[in-house]
Amino acid sequence: SVNPDLASERQTASFSVEKLTALLDGGTEQTRIRRAVVEAIESDPVFSRENQYFQTQNERYEAAVRKAVHLQKKMHEMGWTENGPEYKYIYRALSGDVAFLLHRVFMRSISVLGSDKQVAKWIPLATQHKLIGSYAQTELGHGTYLQGLETTAVFDAATQEFILNTPKISAMKWWPGDMGRSATHTVVFAQLYIHGKCYGIHPFIVQIRSLQDHSLCPGITAGDIGPKMNFEHIDNGYLLLKNVRIPRENMLSKFCEVRPDGTYVRQGSQQINYFTMTTVRISLISDEVLTPLMKACTIAIRYSVVRRQSKLKPGEQEAKILDYQTQQEKLLPQLAAAYAFHFINDYLQELFNRGYKEIQRKNFDMLPELHALSSGFKAVITQHCTAGVEICLRACGGHGYSLLSGLPSLYTKILASCIYEGENTILLLQTARFLIKCFMAANAGQPVPPSVTYLAAVKHGKCPAKNKLDFLSPDIYTEAYQHVAVRLTSSTAAKLQDLIQSGVKKHDAWNQCTVQLVQAAKVSKIYLLI
Amino acid sequence: SVNPDLASERQTASFSVEKLTALLDGGTEQTRIRRAVVEAIESDPVFSRENQYFQTQNERYEAAVRKAVHLQKKMHEMGWTENGPEYKYIYRALSGDVAFLLHRVFMRSISVLGSDKQVAKWIPLATQHKLIGSYAQTELGHGTYLQGLETTAVFDAATQEFILNTPKISAMKWWPGDMGRSATHTVVFAQLYIHGKCYGIHPFIVQIRSLQDHSLCPGITAGDIGPKMNFEHIDNGYLLLKNVRIPRENMLSKFCEVRPDGTYVRQGSQQINYFTMTTVRISLISDEVLTPLMKACTIAIRYSVVRRQSKLKPGEQEAKILDYQTQQEKLLPQLAAAYAFHFINDYLQELFNRGYKEIQRKNFDMLPELHALSSGFKAVITQHCTAGVEICLRACGGHGYSLLSGLPSLYTKILASCIYEGENTILLLQTARFLIKCFMAANAGQPVPPSVTYLAAVKHGKCPAKNKLDFLSPDIYTEAYQHVAVRLTSSTAAKLQDLIQSGVKKHDAWNQCTVQLVQAAKVSKIYLLI
């Protein structure tokens, strides 16, 4: 039975809920498919999340493994495939507590970075789950700055092997998901040395656990990094390598190869690697960032309809808290943002699919722009959605603070999106670097990529709004944000030049402008969002 | 051994750390006492928090009970008393995971609301821990609006008892700390009925568990409300009452009494009750709000000194992340705020001690002002400190997200301070009500309390800052905030009057202005803070 306060609110909707649902899903057929997936998953007791907040970390890990294994059976039973229309709804319906997500990243990195021979060897093994893969990039002392990774892979021509080592504690791999307890293999990023010369970071397939008894392989020390703010079900791990020998064939060699005699050969372009990171940043927005905000809005707004507190009018029943202006001011902007981001996300996905096609045709022209766009949008959207979920949580008072409301775990999980796949401040600075470069180019009369042509069209002048009503026009905001974006970019560019001309070294000058640069990058993305 | 990066930063301090410590503590003698307490507690293995993040909720509860019991022994052994100079450092050093804090609230409410006879009966029992007390006010459906509580206490003249009931699910007591598993007694707030007439909310001492075997008493249903975002060690509880009979003597009757024949007698003033709530709001600021921000700043800034990432200058070692302008912009304002709030807190404590003395002399003149001040400051300071802790957490990237950094638990705990002891938006609206009243009075030439005299001195005119350097003068900010506070208050007052004059009912007009009213209240408190 539906709470009568909820039922009465629903009757007042001025639109067709079913039509809006279809619009959000992308058509009635999509809605049908989504509902079928949700129904199949929610009715399956193995996928139940009913007791998750009462489980220990270990119980949650075990449940996540159980679900991952059961999912394979379920997909087979339901006829769902990784390329089928149901696939994108599965993980959304499971709502997160599933193990082996890094297995997919392991496979993707082999597909993208591996030679045809490597793909032919490893992908079938992974597909049949004859091994469990992970992805070991981040180290205890190194995250964003990939060049700073310290793990070494020294080529030994005598044995045709690479010898992998963790030279010091800060070089220990730290954070890789599924690696603390589950993974048998991982892709290790390490500094390649041949005959004493360093060739920079390269990816290596390393077996870390026995396929017979799951014990750690010789030279491997690995385990769980301990509890985090969320992701209790994931065995984020650490990994220490001591003289671990792997065959020469285990260096992923689509783009770079070490020949038997130690000759280093670079083949093709490595730019495609960066594009993979770029697409990951965009692809996480939907499930990891927008869905949590949508859920938080739904929970908080429904709660605000059924919760009554104080009297708006003397002598009446206590009022629904949604009827208070302060509650509306908290929640309605988050709801509006959820809709706005949903449609922006559709646009971004399309843009990146287009970019991907171009790149497959060996046209890399869009790369810098796509990198800047993905970095900036990831930072701005994760930041906004995280703040939105927190507002929803607080707007539910004490009940929002109970884990059973679902809001605390939505918050503690979405918060991580501001940090992973590129910490937001670093990403905004990368966006800013692109903006400054384009602004300089535009000023010098050179062509600039489509998303930043506005930088060339510097407008002076005042806000065209003349009265209150003008502020209801979206154009006013678009123009205002364009103005702010251009102004912040140009004034920071000018400050940078002034500093350099006054004798400050380029890198110092850059550091002295980074607060402004971050601001310019944010506003430039907000301008593109509206 | 100290990390060399930390050691070198410490050598560059331009001030005496020992002098600053003494200043913060309030003198070298205080520092000595504090350090002795910290040393005694940190060296005691029963008080260890080493494994807390790996413990289940049940293990944390049991550890908290163990610590609470051990603390009594420890205090006796060390010669610490509740009135001694060591007392205020004990809970700070224990850092939170201690049970039975509500026992103190139980005792305080009896001391404040009970008759001399009741105090003489219950306080010795509580002091000797012959019972464990709790405080049951909030209900599942009722928080801030006390008049809305639904639990009933019906006087039965025949038996000289009150019969307590939970008439429906929304009336179930919900949240009381120490009540889920520990408490044997609690103070229940209920609507008093005598001969069918309701006399409003009154406090009653109710035994809920046996003193023999700790089983629930007849008519009592109680238990734990389940996991929360933090406070794993606390058994926040629920309580359902079914025809629970308590003797007439159990209604706390310093101010109101029910005579044997059912005559209701009000004695003295109830205003003192509100003052108790007011002082609690101010007293929680130090331990529950400022200390977490100080800890978060310490953790994040130390981390930023030992963590190196990317190169500021080509060819050099990777830079300490504290050397990046963006990191400084995140952390240094939080550190500055922690100092500012520390000294403001000293001032507030002194102000409220003065107020308390006046009230003991039956002078209640300061009450409205102290209520408005405590509400507004509680809201503004908890809001600011919560945001500050979150900034510190995010500034540490992935490592800040690990529970082992301490930052997630600082954040999830301080967040509750925005909700408990009066939800912040509600508190700001209470402050705003006071502001509007004072503004109207000032406009009518009537006297206003000292903290709002600035409302009478409306200034027009422009910002006196003429150049960049002027913005380094605190006076500019004080004046600007005063200007904003007056302007927001006066414009909201004008809007309220306009709405009412145009025929909108008073309560509707108020609701239509609440977003602005909250803003006015915030700015008025920020103005007083600087």
Coordinates of N, CA and C in Angstrom, one line a residue, chain A residues 370-530:
Chain A
L370 N 39.1 16.5 -26.6 CA 38.4 15.4 -25.9 C 39.0 15.2 -24.5
H371 N 40.3 15.2 -24.4 CA 41.0 15.1 -23.1 C 40.6 16.2 -22.2
A372 N 40.6 17.4 -22.7 CA 40.3 18.6 -21.9 C 38.8 18.5 -21.5
L373 N 38.0 18.1 -22.4 CA 36.5 18.1 -22.1 C 36.2 17.0 -21.1
S374 N 36.8 15.8 -21.3 CA 36.5 14.7 -20.3 C 37.0 15.1 -19.0
S375 N 38.2 15.7 -18.9 CA 38.8 16.0 -17.6 C 37.9 17.0 -16.9
G376 N 37.6 18.1 -17.6 CA 36.8 19.2 -17.0 C 35.4 18.7 -16.6
F377 N 34.7 18.0 -17.5 CA 33.4 17.6 -17.2 C 33.3 16.6 -16.1
K378 N 34.3 15.7 -16.1 CA 34.4 14.7 -14.9 C 34.5 15.5 -13.6
A379 N 35.4 16.4 -13.6 CA 35.6 17.2 -12.3 C 34.3 18.0 -11.9
V380 N 33.8 18.7 -12.9 CA 32.6 19.6 -12.5 C 31.4 18.7 -12.2
I381 N 31.1 17.7 -12.9 CA 29.9 16.9 -12.7 C 30.0 16.1 -11.4
T382 N 31.2 15.5 -11.1 CA 31.3 14.7 -9.9 C 31.3 15.6 -8.7
Q383 N 31.9 16.8 -8.8 CA 31.8 17.8 -7.7 C 30.4 18.2 -7.4
H384 N 29.6 18.5 -8.5 CA 28.3 19.0 -8.3 C 27.4 17.9 -7.7
C385 N 27.5 16.7 -8.3 CA 26.6 15.6 -7.8 C 27.0 15.2 -6.4
T386 N 28.2 15.2 -6.0 CA 28.6 14.8 -4.7 C 28.0 15.8 -3.7
A387 N 28.1 17.1 -4.0 CA 27.5 18.1 -3.2 C 26.0 17.9 -3.1
G388 N 25.4 17.6 -4.2 CA 23.9 17.4 -4.3 C 23.5 16.2 -3.4
V389 N 24.2 15.1 -3.4 CA 23.9 14.0 -2.6 C 24.0 14.4 -1.1
E390 N 25.0 15.1 -0.8 CA 25.2 15.6 0.6 C 24.0 16.5 1.1
I391 N 23.6 17.3 0.2 CA 22.4 18.2 0.5 C 21.2 17.4 0.8
C392 N 21.0 16.3 -0.1 CA 19.8 15.5 0.1 C 19.9 14.8 1.5
L393 N 21.1 14.3 1.8 CA 21.3 13.6 3.1 C 20.9 14.5 4.2
R394 N 21.5 15.7 4.2 CA 21.2 16.6 5.3 C 19.8 17.0 5.4
A395 N 19.2 17.1 4.2 CA 17.8 17.6 4.2 C 16.8 16.6 4.8
C396 N 17.3 15.4 5.1 CA 16.4 14.4 5.8 C 16.7 14.3 7.3
G397 N 17.5 15.2 7.8 CA 17.7 15.2 9.2 C 18.3 13.9 9.8
G398 N 17.8 13.6 11.0 CA 18.3 12.3 11.6 C 18.1 11.1 10.7
H399 N 16.9 11.0 10.1 CA 16.7 9.8 9.3 C 17.6 9.7 8.1
G400 N 18.1 10.8 7.6 CA 19.1 10.8 6.5 C 20.4 10.2 7.0
Y401 N 20.6 10.4 8.3 CA 21.9 9.9 8.9 C 21.9 8.5 9.2
S402 N 20.7 7.8 9.2 CA 20.7 6.4 9.4 C 21.1 5.7 8.1
L403 N 22.0 4.7 8.2 CA 22.4 4.0 7.0 C 21.2 3.4 6.3
L404 N 20.1 3.1 7.0 CA 19.0 2.5 6.4 C 18.2 3.4 5.4
S405 N 18.5 4.7 5.4 CA 17.9 5.6 4.4 C 18.6 5.4 3.1
G406 N 19.7 4.8 3.1 CA 20.5 4.6 1.8 C 21.4 5.9 1.5
L407 N 21.1 7.0 2.1 CA 21.8 8.2 1.8 C 23.3 8.2 2.2
P408 N 23.6 7.8 3.4 CA 25.0 7.8 3.8 C 25.9 7.0 2.8
S409 N 25.4 5.8 2.4 CA 26.3 5.0 1.5 C 26.3 5.7 0.1
L410 N 25.2 6.3 -0.4 CA 25.3 7.0 -1.6 C 26.3 8.1 -1.6
Y411 N 26.4 8.8 -0.4 CA 27.3 9.9 -0.3 C 28.7 9.4 -0.2
T412 N 29.0 8.4 0.7 CA 30.4 8.0 0.9 C 30.9 7.3 -0.4
K413 N 30.0 6.8 -1.2 CA 30.5 6.2 -2.5 C 30.7 7.3 -3.6
I414 N 29.8 8.2 -3.7 CA 30.0 9.2 -4.8 C 31.2 10.1 -4.5
L415 N 31.4 10.3 -3.2 CA 32.6 11.1 -2.9 C 33.9 10.6 -3.5
A416 N 34.0 9.3 -3.6 CA 35.2 8.7 -4.2 C 35.4 9.2 -5.7
S417 N 34.3 9.5 -6.4 CA 34.4 9.9 -7.8 C 35.1 11.2 -8.0
C418 N 35.2 12.0 -6.9 CA 35.9 13.2 -7.0 C 37.4 13.0 -7.0
I419 N 37.8 11.8 -6.5 CA 39.2 11.4 -6.4 C 39.7 10.4 -7.4
Y420 N 38.9 9.4 -7.7 CA 39.5 8.4 -8.6 C 39.4 8.8 -10.1
E421 N 40.1 8.1 -11.0 CA 40.1 8.4 -12.4 C 40.6 9.8 -12.6
G422 N 41.5 10.3 -11.8 CA 42.0 11.7 -11.9 C 41.4 12.5 -10.8
E423 N 42.2 13.0 -9.9 CA 41.7 13.8 -8.8 C 41.2 15.2 -9.4
N424 N 40.1 15.7 -8.9 CA 39.4 16.8 -9.6 C 40.3 18.0 -9.8
T425 N 41.0 18.4 -8.8 CA 41.8 19.6 -9.0 C 42.9 19.5 -10.1
I426 N 43.5 18.3 -10.1 CA 44.5 18.0 -11.2 C 43.8 18.0 -12.6
L427 N 42.6 17.4 -12.6 CA 41.9 17.4 -13.9 C 41.5 18.8 -14.4
L428 N 41.1 19.6 -13.4 CA 40.8 21.0 -13.8 C 42.0 21.8 -14.3
L429 N 43.1 21.5 -13.7 CA 44.4 22.2 -14.1 C 44.8 21.7 -15.5
Q430 N 44.5 20.4 -15.8 CA 44.8 20.0 -17.2 C 43.8 20.7 -18.2
T431 N 42.6 20.8 -17.8 CA 41.6 21.6 -18.6 C 42.1 23.0 -18.8
A432 N 42.6 23.6 -17.7 CA 43.0 25.0 -17.8 C 44.2 25.1 -18.7
R433 N 45.1 24.2 -18.7 CA 46.3 24.2 -19.6 C 45.8 24.3 -21.1
F434 N 44.8 23.5 -21.4 CA 44.3 23.5 -22.7 C 43.6 24.8 -23.0
L435 N 42.9 25.4 -22.1 CA 42.2 26.6 -22.3 C 43.2 27.8 -22.5
I436 N 44.2 27.8 -21.7 CA 45.2 28.9 -21.9 C 45.9 28.8 -23.3
K437 N 46.2 27.5 -23.6 CA 46.8 27.3 -24.9 C 45.9 27.8 -26.1
C438 N 44.6 27.4 -26.0 CA 43.7 27.8 -27.0 C 43.5 29.3 -27.0
F439 N 43.5 29.9 -25.8 CA 43.3 31.4 -25.7 C 44.4 32.1 -26.4
M440 N 45.6 31.6 -26.2 CA 46.8 32.2 -26.8 C 46.7 32.0 -28.3
A441 N 46.3 30.8 -28.8 CA 46.2 30.6 -30.2 C 45.2 31.5 -30.8
A442 N 44.0 31.6 -30.1 CA 42.9 32.4 -30.7 C 43.4 33.9 -30.8
N443 N 44.1 34.3 -29.7 CA 44.7 35.7 -29.7 C 45.6 35.9 -30.9
A444 N 46.4 34.9 -31.2 CA 47.3 35.0 -32.3 C 46.7 34.7 -33.7
G445 N 45.3 34.6 -33.7 CA 44.6 34.5 -34.9 C 44.7 33.0 -35.5
Q446 N 45.2 32.1 -34.7 CA 45.2 30.7 -35.1 C 43.9 30.0 -34.9
P447 N 43.6 28.9 -35.6 CA 42.3 28.2 -35.4 C 42.3 27.5 -34.1
V448 N 41.1 27.4 -33.4 CA 41.0 26.7 -32.2 C 39.9 25.6 -32.3
P449 N 39.9 24.6 -31.5 CA 38.9 23.6 -31.5 C 37.5 24.1 -31.3
P450 N 36.5 23.4 -31.8 CA 35.1 24.0 -31.7 C 34.6 24.3 -30.3
S451 N 35.0 23.5 -29.3 CA 34.4 23.8 -28.0 C 34.9 25.1 -27.3
V452 N 36.0 25.7 -27.9 CA 36.5 26.9 -27.3 C 36.6 28.1 -28.2
T453 N 35.8 28.0 -29.3 CA 35.8 29.1 -30.2 C 35.3 30.4 -29.5
Y454 N 34.5 30.2 -28.5 CA 34.0 31.4 -27.7 C 35.1 32.3 -27.2
L455 N 36.3 31.6 -26.9 CA 37.4 32.4 -26.4 C 37.9 33.4 -27.3
A456 N 37.7 33.2 -28.6 CA 38.1 34.2 -29.6 C 37.2 35.4 -29.7
A457 N 36.0 35.1 -29.3 CA 35.0 36.2 -29.4 C 34.8 36.9 -28.1
V458 N 35.9 37.6 -27.7 CA 35.8 38.3 -26.4 C 34.8 39.4 -26.5
K459 N 33.9 39.4 -25.6 CA 32.9 40.5 -25.6 C 33.1 41.4 -24.3
H460 N 33.0 42.6 -24.5 CA 33.0 43.5 -23.3 C 31.5 43.9 -23.2
G461 N 31.3 44.7 -22.2 CA 29.9 45.1 -22.1 C 29.2 44.6 -20.8
K462 N 28.1 45.0 -20.6 CA 27.4 44.8 -19.3 C 26.4 43.7 -19.5
C463 N 25.9 43.2 -18.4 CA 24.8 42.2 -18.3 C 23.6 42.8 -19.0
P464 N 23.0 42.1 -20.0 CA 21.9 42.6 -20.7 C 20.6 42.5 -19.9
A465 N 20.6 41.9 -18.7 CA 19.3 41.8 -18.0 C 18.9 43.2 -17.5
K466 N 17.6 43.5 -17.7 CA 17.2 44.9 -17.4 C 16.2 44.8 -16.2
N467 N 15.5 43.7 -16.0 CA 14.6 43.6 -14.9 C 14.5 42.1 -14.4
K468 N 13.8 41.9 -13.3 CA 13.7 40.6 -12.7 C 13.4 39.5 -13.7
L469 N 12.4 39.7 -14.6 CA 12.0 38.7 -15.5 C 13.1 38.2 -16.4
D470 N 14.0 39.1 -16.8 CA 15.1 38.7 -17.7 C 15.9 37.6 -17.1
F471 N 15.9 37.5 -15.8 CA 16.7 36.4 -15.1 C 16.1 35.1 -15.3
L472 N 14.9 35.0 -15.8 CA 14.3 33.7 -16.1 C 14.7 33.2 -17.5
S473 N 15.4 34.0 -18.3 CA 15.8 33.6 -19.6 C 17.2 32.9 -19.6
P474 N 17.2 31.7 -20.1 CA 18.5 30.9 -20.1 C 19.6 31.7 -20.8
D475 N 19.3 32.4 -21.9 CA 20.3 33.1 -22.7 C 21.1 34.0 -21.8
I476 N 20.5 34.7 -20.8 CA 21.2 35.6 -20.0 C 22.3 34.8 -19.2
Y477 N 22.0 33.6 -18.8 CA 23.0 32.9 -18.0 C 24.1 32.4 -19.0
T478 N 23.7 31.9 -20.1 CA 24.7 31.4 -21.1 C 25.7 32.5 -21.4
E479 N 25.2 33.7 -21.7 CA 26.0 34.8 -22.0 C 26.9 35.2 -20.8
A480 N 26.3 35.2 -19.6 CA 27.0 35.6 -18.4 C 28.2 34.6 -18.1
Y481 N 27.9 33.3 -18.3 CA 28.9 32.4 -18.0 C 30.0 32.4 -19.1
Q482 N 29.6 32.7 -20.3 CA 30.6 32.8 -21.4 C 31.5 34.0 -21.0
H483 N 30.9 35.1 -20.6 CA 31.7 36.3 -20.3 C 32.7 36.0 -19.1
V484 N 32.2 35.3 -18.1 CA 33.0 34.9 -16.9 C 34.2 34.0 -17.4
A485 N 33.8 33.0 -18.2 CA 34.8 32.1 -18.7 C 35.9 32.8 -19.5
V486 N 35.5 33.6 -20.4 CA 36.5 34.4 -21.2 C 37.3 35.3 -20.3
R487 N 36.7 36.0 -19.4 CA 37.3 36.9 -18.6 C 38.4 36.3 -17.6
L488 N 37.9 35.2 -17.0 CA 38.9 34.5 -16.1 C 40.0 33.9 -16.9
T489 N 39.8 33.3 -18.1 CA 40.9 32.8 -18.9 C 41.8 33.9 -19.3
S490 N 41.2 35.0 -19.8 CA 42.1 36.0 -20.3 C 42.9 36.7 -19.2
S491 N 42.2 36.9 -18.1 CA 43.0 37.6 -17.0 C 44.1 36.7 -16.4
T492 N 43.8 35.4 -16.4 CA 44.8 34.5 -15.9 C 46.0 34.4 -16.9
A493 N 45.6 34.4 -18.2 CA 46.7 34.4 -19.2 C 47.6 35.6 -19.1
A494 N 46.9 36.7 -18.8 CA 47.6 38.0 -18.7 C 48.5 38.0 -17.5
K495 N 48.0 37.4 -16.4 CA 48.8 37.4 -15.1 C 50.0 36.5 -15.3
L496 N 49.8 35.3 -16.0 CA 50.9 34.4 -16.3 C 52.0 35.1 -17.1
Q497 N 51.6 35.9 -18.1 CA 52.5 36.6 -19.0 C 53.3 37.6 -18.2
D498 N 52.5 38.4 -17.4 CA 53.1 39.4 -16.6 C 54.2 38.9 -15.7
L499 N 53.9 37.7 -15.0 CA 54.8 37.1 -14.1 C 56.1 36.7 -14.8
I500 N 55.9 36.1 -16.0 CA 57.0 35.5 -16.7 C 57.9 36.7 -17.2
Q501 N 57.2 37.8 -17.7 CA 57.9 38.9 -18.2 C 58.7 39.6 -17.0
S502 N 58.2 39.5 -15.8 CA 58.9 40.2 -14.7 C 60.0 39.3 -14.1
G503 N 60.2 38.2 -14.8 CA 61.4 37.3 -14.5 C 61.1 36.1 -13.7
V504 N 59.8 35.8 -13.3 CA 59.4 34.6 -12.6 C 59.5 33.5 -13.6
K505 N 60.1 32.3 -13.2 CA 60.2 31.2 -14.1 C 58.8 30.6 -14.4
K506 N 58.8 30.0 -15.6 CA 57.5 29.6 -16.1 C 56.7 28.7 -15.1
H507 N 57.4 27.7 -14.6 CA 56.7 26.7 -13.7 C 56.2 27.4 -12.4
D508 N 57.0 28.4 -11.9 CA 56.6 29.1 -10.7 C 55.4 30.0 -11.0
A509 N 55.5 30.6 -12.2 CA 54.4 31.5 -12.6 C 53.1 30.7 -12.7
W510 N 53.2 29.5 -13.3 CA 52.0 28.6 -13.4 C 51.5 28.3 -12.0
N511 N 52.3 27.9 -11.1 CA 51.9 27.5 -9.7 C 51.2 28.7 -9.0
Q512 N 51.7 29.9 -9.3 CA 51.1 31.1 -8.7 C 49.8 31.5 -9.3
C513 N 49.4 30.8 -10.3 CA 48.1 31.2 -11.0 C 47.1 30.0 -10.9
T514 N 47.5 28.9 -10.2 CA 46.6 27.7 -10.3 C 45.3 27.9 -9.7
V515 N 45.1 28.7 -8.6 CA 43.8 28.8 -8.0 C 42.9 29.5 -9.0
Q516 N 43.4 30.5 -9.7 CA 42.6 31.2 -10.8 C 42.4 30.2 -11.9
L517 N 43.4 29.5 -12.3 CA 43.2 28.5 -13.4 C 42.1 27.5 -13.2
V518 N 42.1 27.0 -11.9 CA 41.0 26.0 -11.6 C 39.7 26.7 -11.7
Q519 N 39.6 27.9 -11.3 CA 38.3 28.7 -11.4 C 37.9 28.9 -12.9
A520 N 38.9 29.2 -13.7 CA 38.6 29.4 -15.1 C 38.1 28.1 -15.8
A521 N 38.8 27.0 -15.4 CA 38.4 25.7 -16.0 C 37.0 25.3 -15.5
K522 N 36.6 25.5 -14.3 CA 35.3 25.2 -13.8 C 34.2 26.0 -14.6
V523 N 34.5 27.3 -14.6 CA 33.5 28.2 -15.3 C 33.3 27.8 -16.8
S524 N 34.4 27.5 -17.4 CA 34.4 27.1 -18.8 C 33.5 25.9 -19.0
K525 N 33.6 25.0 -18.1 CA 32.8 23.7 -18.2 C 31.3 24.0 -17.9
I526 N 31.1 24.9 -16.9 CA 29.7 25.2 -16.5 C 29.1 25.9 -17.7
Y527 N 29.9 26.8 -18.4 CA 29.3 27.5 -19.6 C 28.9 26.5 -20.6
L528 N 29.7 25.5 -20.8 CA 29.4 24.5 -21.9 C 28.2 23.6 -21.4
L529 N 28.0 23.4 -20.1 CA 27.0 22.6 -19.6 C 25.6 23.3 -19.8
I530 N 25.6 24.6 -19.8 CA 24.2 25.3 -19.9 C 23.8 25.6 -21.3

